[in-house]
Amino acid sequence: MLSIGALSRQTGTKVQTIRYYEQIGLMNEPGRTEGGQRRYHVSDLDRLAFIRHGRQLGFSLDAICEFLDLSDNPDQSCSHVDSIAQRQLVQVRQRMLRLRALEAELERMIANCDGGSGQDCNVLKVLSDHSECLTDHDSIGEG
Amino acid sequence: MLSIGALSRQTGTKVQTIRYYEQIGLMNEPGRTEGGQRRYHVSDLDRLAFIRHGRQLGFSLDAICEFLDLSDNPDQSCSHVDSIAQRQLVQVRQRMLRLRALEAELERMIANCDGGSGQDCNVLKVLSDHSECLTDHDSIGEG
DNA sequence: TGACATACCTATAGTTTATGTAGCTTTTCT
DNA sequence: AGAAAAGCTACATAAACTATAGGTATGTCA
């Protein structure tokens, strides 16, 4: 049996966050000691690790909820889950492209700076460029 | 001159969000019509597009504020610009590293998912197996 | 010109995903 | 036994939006 602190340490999740996940129904209510402290099973640890991993990959708690549902009743089709992951991958790739542009611009600015003359800053230009982003307007939140 | 709705459509930003950005000082207060409606210049559109792209890349509004400062006062002292740019560059590179790891994982997830039943859904497998995960533990929020 | 739909306005409250704090209780360690 | 560490609830705060209510402007079509 694990205390909430043990769970916290082993998953890198704040204690409060674990309680929050319980509150919103993402984690099951665990058993309690006589004195009222939470005690978890290893399966809870797995579930929490799953959730955190999903968050690290950028999935919303809602999406993770769907993953967990599928995992709880594995007879359903997983195509929906798959499409969520696909969408996430598209976003990740778009972000990388933009980051590369931004990296180049920052490097250029820093180089110019060393040269000592007055600089022009194109940071805004590289990221305000609309040409390659017609498809992802709705992609800030995830689904 | 663009209405707030036009700005909204062209950048994929909710009208409320644009007003929110104005409220917190990220967007300048635009001119108004006689009747009190906001009217924007194309430069506002660029600025907003920049902000949205920055957000899509995971930068906080604070960080975006710094970028905008660089762009607004390009004749600031070199050392100031340089230090901000350096710091942001570090962030950008960290972000790219993380995204590369995520990309690999998402690819792994999606591979072999034929939309069949959840029994052998790779997405779920990848999410529950943390061992091959290269992403670092504390990297969920942004800097 | 006038009606009407649509877009816009302000103000306020709610959402998501947590994190922080206060004041008290339980567990654990020596 | 007594203290320190960890846990408890409840409430507050944060960032970055998003929604709603109730009213006003604007633009278009007859």
XYZ file of C-alpha atoms (C1' of nucleotides) in Angstrom:
346
model
C 0.000 0.000 0.000
C 1.356 3.385 -1.022
C 0.864 6.754 0.587
C -0.010 9.719 -1.558
C 3.520 10.987 -1.043
C 4.991 7.766 -2.424
C 2.755 8.056 -5.466
C 3.806 11.642 -5.837
C 7.495 10.816 -5.750
C 7.237 7.872 -8.080
C 5.342 9.719 -10.779
C 6.666 13.222 -10.373
C 3.190 14.507 -9.624
C 2.431 17.025 -6.907
C 0.352 15.659 -4.044
C -2.265 18.305 -4.666
C -2.468 17.326 -8.272
C -3.213 13.732 -7.311
C -6.002 14.880 -5.041
C -7.255 17.086 -7.827
C -7.363 14.122 -10.220
C -9.384 12.254 -7.650
C -11.729 15.173 -7.253
C -12.514 15.350 -10.953
C -12.942 11.596 -11.133
C -9.848 10.772 -13.147
C -8.363 8.732 -10.328
C -10.536 6.414 -8.254
C -11.074 7.156 -4.620
C -8.506 5.057 -2.800
C -8.968 3.291 0.505
C -8.151 5.116 3.693
C -6.345 4.313 6.899
C -8.146 4.483 10.243
C -6.892 8.003 10.549
C -8.220 8.972 7.120
C -5.084 8.982 4.999
C -5.200 7.710 1.432
C -3.593 4.376 0.603
C -3.030 3.303 -2.987
C -2.486 0.079 -4.890
C 0.145 -0.407 -7.541
C -2.631 -0.257 -10.131
C -3.291 3.312 -9.050
C 0.331 4.071 -9.625
C 0.081 2.679 -13.144
C -2.984 4.719 -13.851
C -1.363 7.890 -12.602
C 1.767 7.209 -14.631
C -0.451 6.764 -17.671
C -2.156 10.076 -17.034
C 1.079 11.949 -16.529
C 2.610 10.426 -19.580
C -0.384 11.516 -21.582
C -0.103 15.041 -20.240
C 3.564 15.137 -21.160
C 2.598 14.222 -24.689
C 0.277 17.198 -24.727
C -3.064 15.427 -24.449
C -5.845 17.131 -22.536
C -7.340 15.442 -19.516
C -10.446 14.891 -21.612
C -8.468 13.038 -24.233
C -6.750 11.029 -21.538
C -10.143 10.193 -20.139
C -11.063 8.706 -23.498
C -7.848 6.717 -23.532
C -8.593 5.381 -20.092
C -12.119 4.480 -21.115
C -10.838 2.509 -24.048
C -8.337 0.860 -21.835
C -11.028 -0.022 -19.291
C -13.321 -1.545 -21.939
C -10.904 -2.790 -24.556
C -13.573 -4.221 -26.824
C -14.401 -0.857 -28.318
C -12.767 0.268 -31.512
C -9.636 2.287 -31.054
C -9.920 4.323 -34.228
C -11.093 7.357 -32.342
C -8.189 7.180 -29.964
C -5.922 6.770 -32.923
C -7.267 9.873 -34.589
C -6.621 11.875 -31.444
C -3.024 10.756 -31.527
C -2.776 11.544 -35.245
C -3.992 15.055 -34.667
C -1.467 15.480 -31.908
C 1.335 14.351 -34.210
C 0.377 16.853 -36.878
C 0.525 19.605 -34.294
C 3.872 18.502 -32.999
C 5.337 18.646 -36.486
C 3.963 22.085 -37.183
C 5.405 23.326 -33.948
C 8.816 22.016 -34.851
C 8.796 23.838 -38.175
C 7.978 27.115 -36.494
C 10.519 26.597 -33.785
C 13.211 26.070 -36.379
C 12.305 29.398 -37.980
C 12.372 31.120 -34.630
C 15.674 29.539 -33.733
C 17.227 30.811 -36.938
C 15.958 34.313 -36.302
C 17.194 34.405 -32.733
C 20.580 33.173 -33.856
C 20.690 35.897 -36.447
C 19.824 38.554 -33.896
C 22.453 37.377 -31.520
C 25.035 37.328 -34.283
C 24.096 40.852 -35.343
C 24.342 41.973 -31.792
C 27.923 40.881 -31.589
C 28.585 42.948 -34.688
C 27.620 45.950 -32.603
C 25.581 47.965 -35.083
C 21.917 48.801 -34.743
C 19.729 45.811 -35.372
C 16.456 45.068 -36.949
C 14.358 42.489 -35.240
C 12.425 40.079 -37.387
C 11.251 37.815 -34.660
C 7.760 39.057 -35.186
C 8.002 38.532 -38.913
C 9.092 34.937 -38.728
C 6.259 33.991 -36.462
C 3.568 36.186 -37.892
C 4.010 34.643 -41.304
C 0.697 33.176 -42.195
C 1.603 31.376 -45.348
C 2.127 27.923 -43.988
C -0.522 27.745 -41.379
C -3.850 27.723 -43.102
C -4.885 24.423 -41.680
C -4.229 24.711 -38.009
C -6.241 27.624 -36.858
C -8.167 25.669 -34.353
C -5.290 23.779 -32.948
C -4.282 25.489 -29.798
C -6.337 23.485 -27.444
C -6.226 19.828 -28.109
C -8.882 17.284 -28.535
C -9.329 49.140 -41.189
C -10.330 45.799 -39.758
C -13.095 44.977 -37.350
C -12.400 42.714 -34.424
C -14.338 40.000 -36.213
C -12.093 40.221 -39.265
C -9.036 39.941 -37.029
C -10.632 36.998 -35.340
C -11.323 35.178 -38.584
C -7.937 35.873 -40.079
C -5.983 34.620 -37.101
C -8.301 31.977 -35.742
C -8.563 33.815 -32.445
C -11.798 34.200 -30.567
C -13.076 37.743 -30.372
C -13.051 37.520 -26.598
C -9.460 36.439 -26.628
C -8.481 39.497 -28.630
C -10.217 41.737 -26.118
C -8.502 39.822 -23.363
C -5.101 40.446 -24.938
C -5.934 44.130 -25.088
C -7.004 44.092 -21.472
C -3.713 42.643 -20.284
C -1.739 45.024 -22.468
C -0.452 42.543 -25.009
C -2.328 44.177 -27.856
C -2.472 47.962 -28.128
C -5.764 49.705 -27.724
C -7.030 50.203 -31.245
C -8.930 53.180 -32.556
C -12.697 53.203 -32.344
C -15.558 54.127 -34.604
C -18.013 56.826 -33.629
C -20.174 54.121 -32.176
C -17.330 52.707 -30.120
C -16.339 49.644 -32.120
C -12.676 48.669 -32.425
C -10.879 49.175 -35.730
C -7.485 47.610 -36.395
C -4.539 48.128 -38.724
C -2.763 45.381 -40.595
C 0.129 45.736 -38.154
C -2.235 44.644 -35.403
C -3.040 41.588 -37.424
C 0.654 40.711 -37.664
C 1.091 41.186 -33.979
C -1.851 38.986 -33.181
C -0.677 36.299 -35.590
C 2.687 36.372 -33.845
C 1.092 35.977 -30.460
C -1.023 33.054 -31.594
C 1.896 31.293 -33.189
C 3.901 31.817 -30.048
C 1.115 30.271 -28.030
C 0.907 27.331 -30.386
C 4.582 26.806 -29.776
C 3.929 26.655 -26.071
C 5.369 29.997 -25.022
C 3.718 31.763 -22.136
C 2.209 35.167 -22.711
C 5.039 36.554 -20.609
C 7.630 35.081 -22.916
C 5.732 36.366 -25.923
C 5.727 39.767 -24.294
C 9.502 39.693 -24.294
C 9.630 38.822 -27.957
C 7.294 41.679 -28.716
C 9.470 44.027 -26.712
C 12.452 43.039 -28.794
C 10.456 43.766 -31.862
C 8.982 47.035 -30.563
C 12.241 48.614 -29.449
C 14.932 47.300 -31.725
C 17.339 50.047 -30.643
C 17.506 48.930 -27.044
C 20.957 48.244 -25.751
C 22.532 45.335 -27.459
C 23.253 43.541 -24.255
C 19.616 43.585 -23.239
C 18.409 42.275 -26.564
C 21.184 39.779 -26.529
C 20.361 38.413 -23.104
C 16.699 38.011 -23.896
C 17.427 36.443 -27.241
C 19.955 34.092 -25.667
C 17.560 33.024 -22.997
C 14.758 32.479 -25.461
C 17.064 30.585 -27.765
C 17.834 28.137 -24.989
C 14.112 27.676 -24.464
C 13.476 27.215 -28.143
C 16.114 24.527 -28.369
C 14.837 22.693 -25.330
C 11.392 22.803 -26.786
C 12.595 21.338 -30.049
C 14.348 18.504 -28.304
C 11.239 17.665 -26.413
C 9.095 17.849 -29.497
C 11.408 15.474 -31.312
C 10.985 12.953 -28.518
C 7.236 13.418 -28.587
C 7.154 13.004 -32.322
C 8.972 9.701 -32.069
C 6.610 8.489 -29.412
C 3.503 9.550 -31.246
C 4.786 7.838 -34.367
C 5.356 4.726 -32.387
C 1.839 4.990 -31.037
C 0.204 5.364 -34.370
C 2.225 2.679 -36.080
C 0.251 -0.546 -36.397
C -2.956 0.938 -35.156
C -5.442 -0.432 -37.644
C -8.482 0.949 -35.913
C -9.256 -2.480 -34.515
C -10.339 -3.135 -30.991
C -8.754 -1.539 -27.989
C -7.219 -4.845 -27.021
C -4.125 -4.196 -29.022
C -4.252 -0.474 -29.455
C -0.731 0.778 -29.706
C -1.657 4.209 -28.453
C -2.597 2.717 -25.137
C 0.454 0.530 -25.045
C 2.781 3.409 -25.541
C 0.992 5.487 -22.959
C 1.167 2.830 -20.325
C 4.764 1.921 -20.959
C 6.926 4.708 -19.718
C 10.184 2.864 -20.022
C 10.982 3.888 -23.571
C 9.918 7.393 -22.952
C 12.645 9.931 -23.439
C 10.716 12.940 -22.337
C 11.759 14.381 -19.037
C 9.575 14.271 -16.028
C 9.138 17.885 -15.110
C 8.476 19.293 -18.484
C 4.787 19.708 -18.649
C 4.311 23.370 -18.083
C 6.199 25.895 -20.095
C 8.878 28.335 -19.150
C -35.482 55.544 -45.259
C -36.436 52.026 -42.218
C -36.368 47.400 -40.591
C -33.733 43.647 -39.523
C -29.796 40.495 -39.007
C -25.396 40.358 -37.658
C -21.631 41.965 -35.309
C -20.082 44.522 -31.570
C -20.021 46.508 -26.740
C -19.213 45.999 -21.383
C -19.330 43.431 -17.355
C -19.243 39.420 -15.027
C -18.860 34.579 -14.205
C -17.106 30.032 -15.391
C -13.451 26.654 -17.199
C -9.106 23.994 -17.285
C -5.223 22.393 -15.034
C -3.308 22.902 -11.653
C -0.546 25.243 -7.323
C -0.346 27.612 -2.669
C -1.722 28.410 2.097
C -3.733 27.853 6.723
C -4.811 25.322 10.477
C -5.306 20.913 12.185
C -4.477 15.539 12.553
C -2.021 11.250 11.771
C 2.155 8.629 11.154
C 6.684 7.677 11.716
C 11.090 7.925 13.792
C 14.182 8.003 17.635
C 6.835 9.721 24.703
C 7.612 13.511 21.989
C 8.915 15.757 17.849
C 9.214 15.985 12.938
C 7.293 14.751 8.717
C 3.536 13.791 6.095
C -1.276 13.936 5.471
C -6.057 16.014 5.878
C -9.830 19.592 4.350
C -11.128 23.806 2.664
C -10.319 27.771 0.468
C -7.596 31.097 -2.514
C -4.931 32.083 -6.496
C -2.908 31.615 -11.225
C -2.776 31.696 -16.398
C -5.137 31.868 -20.354
C -8.944 31.780 -21.931
C -14.398 31.040 -22.897
C -19.311 31.845 -22.170
C -23.346 34.450 -21.058
C -26.441 38.342 -20.472
C -28.269 42.389 -21.808
C -27.755 46.191 -24.569
C -25.836 49.105 -28.980
C -23.781 49.753 -33.888
C -23.412 48.724 -38.523
C -24.528 47.239 -42.922
C -27.751 45.507 -46.236
C -32.004 44.841 -48.612
C -36.660 46.335 -49.723
